Short mmCIF file of C-alpha atoms and ligand atoms in Angstrom, two decimals:
data_model
loop_
_atom_site.label_atom_id
_atom_site.label_comp_id
_atom_site.label_asym_id
_atom_site.label_seq_id
_atom_site.Cartn_x
_atom_site.Cartn_y
_atom_site.Cartn_z
CA MET A 127 1.17 59.81 -69.58
CA SER A 128 -0.29 60.71 -66.19
CA SER A 129 1.36 59.90 -62.90
CA PHE A 130 0.18 57.54 -60.19
CA HIS A 131 0.78 57.51 -56.44
CA LEU A 132 0.15 55.35 -53.46
CA ILE A 133 -2.35 57.00 -51.13
CA ILE A 134 -1.69 56.63 -47.43
CA GLY A 135 -3.44 58.66 -44.74
CA GLY A 136 -5.19 60.70 -47.43
CA ARG A 137 -1.93 61.87 -49.01
CA PRO A 138 -0.14 60.87 -52.22
CA VAL A 139 3.09 59.08 -51.39
CA THR A 140 6.12 58.67 -53.62
CA THR A 141 8.19 55.50 -53.46
CA PRO A 142 11.87 54.68 -53.94
CA SER A 143 11.15 52.44 -56.91
CA ALA A 144 8.57 51.80 -59.61
CA PHE A 145 7.65 49.08 -62.08
CA ASN A 146 6.16 49.25 -65.56
CA VAL A 147 2.57 48.31 -66.27
CA ILE A 148 2.39 46.70 -69.72
CA ASN A 149 -0.40 47.15 -72.26
CA PRO A 150 -1.32 43.64 -73.43
CA VAL A 151 -2.31 44.92 -76.86
CA ASP A 152 1.22 45.83 -77.99
CA GLU A 153 3.46 45.33 -74.92
CA SER A 154 4.07 49.10 -74.64
CA VAL A 155 4.37 50.73 -71.21
CA VAL A 156 1.05 52.16 -69.97
CA ALA A 157 2.70 53.92 -67.01
CA ALA A 158 5.28 53.49 -64.29
CA CYS A 159 3.60 52.31 -61.11
CA PRO A 160 5.05 53.27 -57.73
CA GLU A 161 6.17 50.20 -55.77
CA ALA A 162 5.44 50.06 -52.05
CA THR A 163 7.98 48.97 -49.46
CA VAL A 164 7.10 46.96 -46.37
CA ALA A 165 7.60 50.15 -44.33
CA LEU A 166 4.95 51.86 -46.46
CA VAL A 167 2.59 48.93 -45.89
CA ASP A 168 3.12 49.40 -42.14
CA SER A 169 2.38 53.06 -42.53
CA ALA A 170 -0.83 52.32 -44.50
CA VAL A 171 -2.01 49.91 -41.79
CA THR A 172 -1.26 52.53 -39.10
CA SER A 173 -3.26 55.13 -41.02
CA ALA A 174 -6.21 52.77 -41.37
CA ARG A 175 -6.06 51.96 -37.65
CA GLN A 176 -5.97 55.64 -36.74
CA ALA A 177 -8.96 56.36 -38.97
CA PHE A 178 -11.03 53.44 -37.66
CA PRO A 179 -12.39 54.94 -34.38
CA GLY A 180 -13.78 58.04 -36.13
CA TRP A 181 -15.16 56.27 -39.19
CA SER A 182 -16.75 53.38 -37.32
CA VAL A 183 -18.82 55.63 -35.03
CA LEU A 184 -20.17 57.88 -37.77
CA PRO A 185 -23.95 57.75 -38.06
CA ASP A 186 -24.89 55.21 -40.69
CA ALA A 187 -26.57 57.84 -42.85
CA GLU A 188 -23.27 59.70 -43.20
CA ARG A 189 -21.46 56.63 -44.46
CA VAL A 190 -24.32 56.01 -46.91
CA ALA A 191 -24.02 59.58 -48.18
CA LYS A 192 -20.25 59.18 -48.68
CA LEU A 193 -20.72 55.95 -50.63
CA ASN A 194 -23.29 57.60 -52.87
CA ALA A 195 -20.92 60.56 -53.40
CA ILE A 196 -18.19 58.09 -54.40
CA ALA A 197 -20.56 56.44 -56.90
CA THR A 198 -21.25 59.84 -58.45
CA LEU A 199 -17.50 60.59 -58.68
CA ILE A 200 -16.78 57.25 -60.37
CA GLU A 201 -19.61 57.99 -62.78
CA LYS A 202 -18.13 61.42 -63.53
CA HIS A 203 -14.76 59.81 -64.35
CA HIS A 204 -16.32 56.87 -66.19
CA GLN A 205 -14.56 57.39 -69.51
CA ASP A 206 -11.05 57.88 -68.07
CA LEU A 207 -11.42 54.87 -65.82
CA ALA A 208 -12.78 52.67 -68.60
CA GLU A 209 -9.88 53.61 -70.90
CA LEU A 210 -7.38 52.95 -68.13
CA VAL A 211 -8.90 49.50 -67.52
CA THR A 212 -8.62 48.72 -71.24
CA ARG A 213 -4.99 49.88 -71.35
CA GLU A 214 -3.79 48.00 -68.32
CA GLN A 215 -5.99 44.90 -68.57
CA GLY A 216 -6.90 44.55 -72.26
CA LYS A 217 -10.70 44.18 -72.10
CA THR A 218 -12.66 45.99 -74.79
CA GLN A 219 -14.64 49.20 -74.60
CA SER A 220 -17.47 47.58 -76.58
CA GLY A 221 -19.50 44.59 -75.41
CA PRO A 222 -19.37 43.42 -71.79
CA GLY A 223 -15.92 44.96 -71.15
CA ALA A 224 -14.42 48.05 -69.56
CA ASN A 225 -17.60 50.14 -69.70
CA LEU A 226 -19.49 47.33 -68.01
CA GLU A 227 -16.74 47.21 -65.38
CA VAL A 228 -16.97 50.92 -64.55
CA GLY A 229 -20.78 50.89 -64.73
CA GLY A 230 -20.73 47.89 -62.40
CA ALA A 231 -18.45 49.77 -59.99
CA VAL A 232 -21.04 52.57 -59.82
CA GLY A 233 -23.98 50.17 -59.53
CA TRP A 234 -22.38 48.03 -56.84
CA THR A 235 -21.38 51.10 -54.82
CA ARG A 236 -24.97 52.41 -54.87
CA ALA A 237 -26.42 48.97 -54.14
CA THR A 238 -24.07 48.57 -51.17
CA ALA A 239 -25.10 52.00 -49.89
CA SER A 240 -28.75 50.92 -50.03
CA LEU A 241 -28.30 47.83 -47.84
CA GLN A 242 -29.36 47.77 -44.19
CA LEU A 243 -28.07 45.59 -41.39
CA GLN A 244 -30.84 45.40 -38.85
CA GLU A 245 -30.39 44.63 -35.17
CA GLU A 246 -32.13 41.30 -34.46
CA THR A 247 -34.23 40.45 -31.42
CA ILE A 248 -33.61 36.92 -30.15
CA GLN A 249 -35.78 37.16 -27.03
CA ASP A 250 -38.10 39.89 -25.76
CA ASP A 251 -40.34 38.85 -22.85
CA LYS A 252 -40.76 39.54 -19.16
CA THR A 253 -37.62 37.54 -18.26
CA GLY A 254 -35.26 39.42 -20.50
CA LEU A 255 -34.19 41.03 -23.73
CA ILE A 256 -31.59 39.47 -26.00
CA LEU A 257 -30.39 41.48 -28.99
CA LEU A 258 -28.00 40.49 -31.73
CA THR A 259 -25.93 43.45 -32.88
CA ARG A 260 -23.17 43.72 -35.43
CA LYS A 261 -19.99 45.74 -35.18
CA PRO A 262 -17.38 46.54 -37.85
CA VAL A 263 -14.59 43.98 -37.71
CA GLY A 264 -11.86 46.66 -37.80
CA VAL A 265 -9.12 47.21 -40.38
CA VAL A 266 -9.58 45.22 -43.59
CA ALA A 267 -6.84 44.26 -46.05
CA SER A 268 -8.09 43.73 -49.60
CA ILE A 269 -5.93 41.83 -52.10
CA THR A 270 -7.21 41.78 -55.67
CA PRO A 271 -6.45 39.97 -58.98
CA TRP A 272 -5.87 41.32 -62.49
CA ASN A 273 -8.98 40.21 -64.38
CA TRP A 274 -11.62 42.75 -63.24
CA PRO A 275 -9.33 45.03 -61.24
CA LEU A 276 -11.60 48.01 -60.64
CA LEU A 277 -14.81 46.08 -60.03
CA ILE A 278 -13.28 43.56 -57.65
CA ALA A 279 -11.67 46.39 -55.65
CA VAL A 280 -15.14 47.96 -55.36
CA TRP A 281 -16.63 44.60 -54.32
CA HIS A 282 -14.11 44.44 -51.47
CA ILE A 283 -13.93 48.04 -50.37
CA MET A 284 -17.53 49.30 -50.43
CA PRO A 285 -19.15 46.80 -48.02
CA ALA A 286 -16.20 47.21 -45.65
CA LEU A 287 -16.63 50.99 -45.58
CA ARG A 288 -20.41 50.71 -45.42
CA VAL A 289 -20.35 48.93 -42.06
CA GLY A 290 -17.59 51.15 -40.59
CA CYS A 291 -14.32 49.33 -41.37
CA THR A 292 -11.26 51.07 -42.78
CA VAL A 293 -9.24 49.52 -45.59
CA VAL A 294 -5.80 48.96 -47.10
CA VAL A 295 -6.13 47.67 -50.68
CA LYS A 296 -3.38 45.99 -52.69
CA PRO A 297 -4.12 45.49 -56.39
CA SER A 298 -2.37 42.99 -58.67
CA PRO A 299 0.95 44.31 -60.03
CA PHE A 300 -0.37 43.53 -63.55
CA THR A 301 -3.29 45.99 -63.21
CA PRO A 302 -2.73 48.43 -60.33
CA LEU A 303 -3.50 51.72 -62.09
CA SER A 304 -7.31 51.78 -62.06
CA THR A 305 -7.26 50.99 -58.32
CA LEU A 306 -4.78 53.82 -57.66
CA ARG A 307 -7.11 56.17 -59.54
CA LEU A 308 -10.18 54.84 -57.69
CA VAL A 309 -8.57 55.40 -54.28
CA GLU A 310 -7.44 58.87 -55.33
CA LEU A 311 -11.05 59.73 -56.21
CA MET A 312 -12.39 58.17 -53.02
CA ASN A 313 -10.05 60.33 -50.97
CA GLN A 314 -11.81 63.43 -52.32
CA VAL A 315 -14.82 62.26 -50.32
CA LEU A 316 -13.53 60.27 -47.35
CA PRO A 317 -11.61 61.29 -44.23
CA PRO A 318 -7.84 60.58 -44.40
CA GLY A 319 -6.83 56.98 -43.73
CA VAL A 320 -10.24 55.41 -44.33
CA ILE A 321 -9.05 53.96 -47.65
CA ASN A 322 -5.33 53.46 -48.39
CA VAL A 323 -3.62 51.80 -51.33
CA VAL A 324 -0.27 50.03 -51.58
CA THR A 325 1.19 48.16 -54.56
CA GLY A 326 3.52 45.26 -55.24
CA GLY A 327 3.60 41.50 -55.65
CA PRO A 328 3.74 38.46 -53.38
CA GLU A 329 6.14 40.02 -50.84
CA ILE A 330 3.86 43.01 -50.22
CA GLY A 331 0.73 40.81 -50.28
CA SER A 332 2.26 38.43 -47.80
CA HIS A 333 3.40 41.25 -45.48
CA LEU A 334 -0.15 42.57 -45.49
CA SER A 335 -1.76 39.19 -44.85
CA ASN A 336 0.66 38.48 -41.98
CA HIS A 337 0.26 41.95 -40.48
CA PRO A 338 -0.93 42.01 -36.85
CA GLY A 339 -2.67 45.36 -37.51
CA ILE A 340 -5.13 43.76 -39.94
CA ASP A 341 -8.36 42.28 -38.52
CA LYS A 342 -9.81 40.81 -41.70
CA LEU A 343 -8.54 39.76 -45.11
CA VAL A 344 -10.63 39.75 -48.24
CA PHE A 345 -8.78 38.02 -51.02
CA THR A 346 -9.74 37.29 -54.61
CA GLY A 347 -7.28 35.26 -56.61
CA SER A 348 -5.98 31.79 -57.30
CA ILE A 349 -6.39 28.77 -55.04
CA PRO A 350 -2.63 28.32 -54.38
CA THR A 351 -2.28 31.95 -53.25
CA GLY A 352 -5.53 31.65 -51.28
CA ARG A 353 -4.00 28.78 -49.31
CA LYS A 354 -0.95 30.93 -48.47
CA VAL A 355 -3.17 33.82 -47.42
CA MET A 356 -5.16 31.51 -45.15
CA GLN A 357 -1.96 30.27 -43.53
CA SER A 358 -0.79 33.85 -42.90
CA ALA A 359 -4.17 34.76 -41.47
CA ALA A 360 -3.89 31.94 -38.94
CA GLN A 361 -1.12 33.76 -37.05
CA THR A 362 -3.49 36.36 -35.65
CA LEU A 363 -6.76 34.53 -36.40
CA LYS A 364 -7.85 37.14 -38.91
CA ARG A 365 -11.34 36.87 -40.33
CA LEU A 366 -11.30 35.76 -43.96
CA THR A 367 -13.26 36.00 -47.15
CA LEU A 368 -11.65 33.99 -49.95
CA GLU A 369 -12.97 34.22 -53.51
CA LEU A 370 -10.83 31.74 -55.39
CA GLY A 371 -10.56 29.97 -58.71
CA GLY A 372 -13.27 27.98 -60.40
CA ASN A 373 -13.66 25.58 -63.29
CA ASP A 374 -17.35 26.07 -64.01
CA ALA A 375 -19.18 23.38 -65.94
CA GLY A 376 -22.09 24.03 -68.28
CA ILE A 377 -24.45 21.20 -69.27
CA ILE A 378 -26.60 21.50 -72.39
CA LEU A 379 -29.56 19.17 -71.90
CA PRO A 380 -30.55 16.73 -74.70
CA ASP A 381 -32.62 18.16 -77.58
CA THR A 382 -31.92 21.77 -76.67
CA ARG A 383 -32.67 24.35 -79.36
CA ILE A 384 -29.25 25.98 -79.39
CA GLU A 385 -29.78 28.94 -81.70
CA PRO A 386 -31.63 31.21 -79.20
CA LEU A 387 -29.00 30.43 -76.54
CA LEU A 388 -25.84 30.97 -78.60
CA GLU A 389 -25.10 34.56 -77.65
CA LYS A 390 -25.45 33.91 -73.90
CA LEU A 391 -23.44 30.72 -74.23
CA PHE A 392 -20.70 32.64 -76.01
CA TRP A 393 -20.42 35.36 -73.35
CA GLY A 394 -20.72 32.75 -70.62
CA CYS A 395 -17.50 31.23 -71.94
CA PHE A 396 -15.65 34.22 -73.30
CA ILE A 397 -16.54 37.38 -71.37
CA ASN A 398 -13.22 39.21 -70.82
CA ALA A 399 -11.56 36.65 -73.13
CA GLY A 400 -12.46 33.90 -70.65
CA GLN A 401 -10.52 35.58 -67.83
CA THR A 402 -13.40 35.61 -65.38
CA CYS A 403 -13.65 33.57 -62.19
CA ALA A 404 -17.18 32.41 -62.91
CA ALA A 405 -16.87 31.93 -66.67
CA LEU A 406 -18.02 28.70 -68.26
CA LYS A 407 -14.82 26.64 -68.54
CA ARG A 408 -16.05 23.13 -69.51
CA LEU A 409 -19.07 22.53 -71.73
CA TYR A 410 -20.89 19.15 -71.65
CA VAL A 411 -23.04 18.36 -74.71
CA HIS A 412 -25.23 15.29 -75.33
CA GLU A 413 -23.81 12.85 -77.90
CA ASP A 414 -26.81 13.16 -80.26
CA GLN A 415 -26.28 16.90 -80.69
CA TYR A 416 -22.54 16.96 -80.17
CA GLU A 417 -21.31 17.50 -83.73
CA SER A 418 -23.97 20.04 -84.65
CA ILE A 419 -23.47 22.15 -81.51
CA VAL A 420 -19.66 22.04 -81.78
CA ALA A 421 -19.83 23.19 -85.41
CA ARG A 422 -22.39 25.96 -84.78
CA PHE A 423 -20.61 27.27 -81.68
CA ALA A 424 -17.22 27.32 -83.44
CA GLU A 425 -18.79 29.17 -86.38
CA TYR A 426 -20.29 31.73 -83.97
CA CYS A 427 -16.93 32.26 -82.21
CA ALA A 428 -14.98 32.62 -85.44
CA GLN A 429 -16.90 35.76 -86.48
CA ILE A 430 -16.36 37.71 -83.23
CA PRO A 431 -13.92 40.60 -83.79
CA MET A 432 -10.78 40.49 -81.63
CA GLY A 433 -8.20 43.26 -81.34
CA ASP A 434 -7.28 46.49 -79.55
CA GLY A 435 -9.97 47.11 -76.94
CA LEU A 436 -9.90 50.86 -77.61
CA ASP A 437 -11.19 50.24 -81.14
CA PRO A 438 -14.99 50.12 -80.78
CA LYS A 439 -15.38 47.45 -83.45
CA ASN A 440 -13.64 44.82 -81.27
CA LEU A 441 -15.55 42.67 -78.79
CA ILE A 442 -12.66 40.58 -77.43
CA GLY A 443 -9.21 41.84 -76.46
CA PRO A 444 -5.91 40.12 -75.79
CA VAL A 445 -5.06 37.87 -72.88
CA SER A 446 -4.03 40.18 -70.06
CA ASN A 447 -0.40 39.14 -69.55
CA ARG A 448 2.28 36.85 -70.96
CA MET A 449 2.11 34.39 -68.06
CA GLN A 450 -1.59 33.74 -68.73
CA LEU A 451 -1.09 33.61 -72.52
CA GLU A 452 1.51 30.88 -72.12
CA LYS A 453 -0.69 28.94 -69.72
CA VAL A 454 -3.70 28.95 -72.08
CA SER A 455 -1.68 28.09 -75.19
CA GLY A 456 0.11 25.31 -73.26
CA TYR A 457 -3.23 23.78 -72.20
CA VAL A 458 -4.53 23.83 -75.80
CA ASP A 459 -1.28 22.28 -77.10
CA ASP A 460 -1.54 19.56 -74.45
CA ALA A 461 -5.16 18.81 -75.45
CA ARG A 462 -4.16 18.68 -79.13
CA ALA A 463 -1.30 16.30 -78.35
CA ARG A 464 -3.74 14.03 -76.49
CA GLY A 465 -6.07 13.75 -79.46
CA ALA A 466 -8.47 16.69 -79.10
CA ARG A 467 -9.75 18.42 -82.22
CA ILE A 468 -9.17 22.18 -82.52
CA VAL A 469 -12.27 23.30 -84.41
CA THR A 470 -11.40 26.99 -84.47
CA GLY A 471 -8.42 28.97 -83.13
CA GLY A 472 -5.55 27.23 -81.44
CA GLU A 473 -2.65 29.10 -83.10
CA ARG A 474 -0.93 32.13 -81.58
CA PRO A 475 -0.79 34.99 -84.08
CA ARG A 476 2.55 36.62 -84.90
CA GLY A 477 3.38 40.11 -83.78
CA PRO A 478 3.42 41.99 -80.50
CA GLY A 479 0.69 41.71 -77.90
CA PHE A 480 -0.70 38.80 -75.92
CA PHE A 481 -3.40 37.73 -78.38
CA TYR A 482 -4.79 34.22 -78.47
CA PRO A 483 -7.73 33.39 -80.75
CA LEU A 484 -11.09 32.21 -79.47
CA THR A 485 -10.52 28.47 -79.47
CA VAL A 486 -13.07 25.66 -79.48
CA VAL A 487 -11.64 22.28 -78.53
CA ALA A 488 -13.78 19.24 -79.42
CA ASP A 489 -13.30 15.61 -78.35
CA ALA A 490 -11.93 16.89 -75.05
CA THR A 491 -11.72 14.32 -72.27
CA ASP A 492 -11.78 14.63 -68.49
CA ASP A 493 -8.07 13.82 -68.11
CA MET A 494 -6.86 16.80 -70.18
CA LYS A 495 -5.34 19.78 -68.35
CA LEU A 496 -7.67 22.06 -70.30
CA VAL A 497 -10.57 20.30 -68.56
CA LYS A 498 -9.11 19.48 -65.12
CA GLU A 499 -7.46 22.83 -64.48
CA GLU A 500 -8.63 26.41 -64.77
CA GLN A 501 -7.55 27.72 -68.17
CA PHE A 502 -8.71 31.31 -67.47
CA GLY A 503 -8.51 32.32 -71.12
CA PRO A 504 -10.15 32.17 -74.55
CA ALA A 505 -10.25 28.38 -75.04
CA ILE A 506 -13.26 26.17 -74.29
CA PRO A 507 -13.20 22.37 -74.17
CA ILE A 508 -16.45 20.67 -75.29
CA LEU A 509 -17.08 17.22 -73.80
CA LYS A 510 -19.53 14.52 -74.94
CA TYR A 511 -21.98 12.84 -72.54
CA ARG A 512 -24.59 10.05 -72.77
CA THR A 513 -26.84 10.63 -69.74
CA VAL A 514 -27.59 13.69 -67.65
CA ASP A 515 -26.61 11.81 -64.47
CA GLU A 516 -23.24 11.07 -66.00
CA ALA A 517 -22.77 14.74 -67.05
CA LEU A 518 -23.62 15.87 -63.49
CA GLN A 519 -21.22 13.39 -61.95
CA ARG A 520 -18.40 14.62 -64.21
CA ALA A 521 -19.31 18.28 -63.66
CA ASN A 522 -19.15 17.76 -59.88
CA ALA A 523 -15.98 15.67 -59.89
CA LEU A 524 -13.47 18.49 -59.42
CA GLU A 525 -12.25 20.06 -56.17
CA VAL A 526 -13.71 23.45 -57.17
CA GLY A 527 -17.29 24.76 -57.13
CA LEU A 528 -17.71 28.43 -57.95
CA GLY A 529 -20.47 28.54 -60.59
CA GLY A 530 -22.21 26.19 -62.99
CA SER A 531 -25.03 26.26 -65.50
CA VAL A 532 -27.65 24.11 -67.19
CA TRP A 533 -29.09 24.98 -70.59
CA GLY A 534 -32.37 23.67 -72.00
CA ASN A 535 -35.71 24.42 -73.65
CA ASP A 536 -37.64 24.34 -70.35
CA PRO A 537 -36.05 26.56 -67.66
CA GLN A 538 -37.91 24.75 -64.84
CA GLU A 539 -36.65 21.33 -65.97
CA ALA A 540 -33.15 22.77 -66.37
CA ALA A 541 -33.39 24.26 -62.85
CA LYS A 542 -34.04 20.78 -61.39
CA VAL A 543 -30.72 19.65 -62.86
CA ALA A 544 -28.98 22.90 -61.86
CA ARG A 545 -29.87 22.30 -58.19
CA ARG A 546 -27.72 19.17 -58.34
CA LEU A 547 -24.56 21.07 -59.33
CA GLU A 548 -22.03 21.45 -56.51
CA CYS A 549 -21.33 25.17 -56.77
CA GLY A 550 -22.04 28.52 -55.12
CA THR A 551 -24.20 29.84 -57.97
CA ALA A 552 -26.10 27.67 -60.45
CA TRP A 553 -27.45 29.49 -63.51
CA VAL A 554 -30.08 28.41 -66.01
CA ASN A 555 -29.76 29.47 -69.67
CA GLN A 556 -27.08 32.00 -68.73
CA HIS A 557 -23.73 31.91 -66.99
CA GLY A 558 -21.63 34.25 -64.85
CA MET A 559 -24.22 36.94 -64.18
CA PRO A 560 -23.62 38.20 -60.62
CA HIS A 561 -26.24 40.38 -58.94
CA PRO A 562 -25.39 42.96 -56.24
CA MET A 563 -28.11 41.65 -53.93
CA ALA A 564 -27.43 37.91 -54.39
CA PRO A 565 -24.67 36.35 -52.26
CA PHE A 566 -21.79 35.16 -54.42
CA GLY A 567 -19.07 32.74 -53.36
CA GLY A 568 -17.63 29.32 -53.93
CA VAL A 569 -18.01 25.91 -52.33
CA LYS A 570 -15.22 23.34 -51.91
CA CYS A 571 -11.83 24.88 -52.84
CA SER A 572 -13.42 27.86 -54.63
CA GLY A 573 -13.61 29.91 -51.49
CA ILE A 574 -14.84 30.73 -48.05
CA GLY A 575 -17.61 33.22 -47.36
CA VAL A 576 -19.71 35.30 -49.74
CA GLU A 577 -19.81 38.78 -51.21
CA PHE A 578 -22.83 40.98 -52.10
CA GLY A 579 -26.16 41.62 -50.47
CA VAL A 580 -26.79 41.62 -46.74
CA ASP A 581 -24.91 38.32 -46.33
CA GLY A 582 -21.88 39.95 -47.93
CA LEU A 583 -22.10 42.93 -45.53
CA LYS A 584 -22.19 40.63 -42.52
CA GLU A 585 -18.75 39.31 -43.49
CA TYR A 586 -17.27 42.67 -42.44
CA THR A 587 -18.81 42.55 -38.99
CA THR A 588 -18.48 40.67 -35.74
CA VAL A 589 -21.51 39.60 -33.73
CA GLN A 590 -22.22 40.97 -30.29
CA VAL A 591 -25.09 39.61 -28.26
CA LEU A 592 -26.56 42.04 -25.76
CA ASN A 593 -28.31 40.04 -23.03
CA ILE A 594 -30.32 42.14 -20.59
CA ALA A 595 -32.06 40.74 -17.50
CA LEU A 596 -35.35 42.51 -16.84
P1 NAD B 805 -3.10 35.39 -57.84
O1 NAD B 805 -3.48 34.47 -56.77
O2 NAD B 805 -1.86 35.13 -58.60
O3 NAD B 805 -2.94 36.88 -57.28
C1 NAD B 805 -3.99 37.53 -56.59
C2 NAD B 805 -3.39 38.61 -55.71
O4 NAD B 805 -2.63 38.02 -54.67
C3 NAD B 805 -2.46 39.58 -56.43
O5 NAD B 805 -2.70 40.89 -55.92
C4 NAD B 805 -1.10 39.09 -56.00
O6 NAD B 805 -0.09 40.09 -56.05
C5 NAD B 805 -1.36 38.67 -54.56
N1 NAD B 805 -0.41 37.72 -53.99
C6 NAD B 805 0.46 36.90 -54.63
N2 NAD B 805 1.14 36.13 -53.74
C7 NAD B 805 0.69 36.49 -52.51
C8 NAD B 805 0.99 36.05 -51.19
N3 NAD B 805 1.90 35.10 -50.95
N4 NAD B 805 0.32 36.60 -50.16
C9 NAD B 805 -0.62 37.55 -50.38
N5 NAD B 805 -0.93 38.01 -51.61
C10 NAD B 805 -0.29 37.49 -52.66
O7 NAD B 805 -4.36 35.46 -58.81
P2 NAD B 805 -4.48 36.21 -60.23
O8 NAD B 805 -3.69 35.44 -61.22
O9 NAD B 805 -4.25 37.67 -60.05
O10 NAD B 805 -6.05 36.04 -60.54
C11 NAD B 805 -6.57 34.96 -61.22
C12 NAD B 805 -7.25 33.99 -60.27
O11 NAD B 805 -8.21 34.66 -59.49
C13 NAD B 805 -8.01 32.90 -61.00
O12 NAD B 805 -7.81 31.65 -60.37
C14 NAD B 805 -9.46 33.31 -60.83
O13 NAD B 805 -10.40 32.27 -60.93
C15 NAD B 805 -9.44 33.94 -59.48
N6 NAD B 805 -10.57 34.84 -59.31
C16 NAD B 805 -11.59 34.48 -58.47
C17 NAD B 805 -12.71 35.29 -58.32
C18 NAD B 805 -13.86 34.92 -57.40
O14 NAD B 805 -14.68 35.78 -57.13
N7 NAD B 805 -13.93 33.71 -56.91
C19 NAD B 805 -12.77 36.50 -59.03
C20 NAD B 805 -11.73 36.84 -59.88
C21 NAD B 805 -10.62 36.00 -60.01
#
């Protein structure tokens, strides 16, 4: 068992207490994680503030070189990081799991390094010159969830560093270890204090989001916590990016040939055992095809191997923690009690670990918790519709709008319907495929602001207009 430290001001820091990180496969202890105190959070913010003046004035090319060096280091430690993600989070090594997460961390770091924020000319004539410039916002606090711990930390940290901000990151207490390792690696490349990591739960998160030494918060997590973070940010008018929960709808258009789409539909719903912000969480199927699609999809799900993510034969792992397991099984039980049909899955296996089978719930209705709320786990409700307009109206009825998808034989026809979804990203014949150059974010209660691409970089800057009389 290797040891883990906070990193503050470039140095490993020991803490007065620690908490255990639990492996969801068998509930064994992965490692003891050091627990930050509020005084250590203060110290991390001070370090980031001290590092900011030097880091923010570095020539851009130097920051690009550092980001590329970090990508190479992550790549070098790929296997260790991927195994750590599997142990602390549960996702598999095979399929779109831990290896995808570490590969994505490398890819996103390189993509972020390749971006350019150009100065813009607003006016340039004999009366004057007006330029729009962008400056780093300052010290950024990043607060991350437990579902894609390493990748989401990278999504927060790399654009902040790229534009010249310094960072304090706080991972979820369920999955802090891969972030501690990431920050340790990054400190082999970066000057002290540019990236710092603290750990802990709501108290530490709240101290960070209230902290007057933080200029911007980037938060990925649930809507209720997002609301609290926004309230804390109001005290000092911190800039905010909020990437919050979703309840993505997928609509299969009438007469769709389902067989060629099954694999993508499956991963759209069940990547990371459904614990993905932009996973497909409600599936609308036309009444004429309803029974055949339900039966074929359930059959497809039932043959997918589930088990210990370190065993290469498995494609789906356990639910990541007990809290989430109980939430998902409670939603399925509620749907069953209200008359839904459990076509496959639906029973918790005996034995240790937080396993829940891939569960297909037919005859689901809009009033069921499994449909109205975000299940964030391996259970998919399938709903029947009569007209596409009706399916769209029901898909758009919720307060969230992260992603959505439309599935059909003709991608162009499906795209016309997809444009009418109220969500930040609308996919056609796929679901939940982010791209490092395409802005990603939610509408309505699913968030504020975007990540990725040049638009994502801008979120870590403030605008300065330079207005010169000639
Ligand atoms: P969560 O809101 O419970 O926790 C997220 C983080 O906030 C954790 O680090 C937690 O310790 C911290 N936190 C808790 N209370 C806090 C407080 N009062 N102040 C500041 N920080 C606090 O979310 P979770 O259960 O870890 O993650 C699952 C949720 O995240 C789901 O709703 C999912 O949809 C969402 N999510 C969204 C995206 C996206 O990009 N939109 C991506 C991944 C996950």
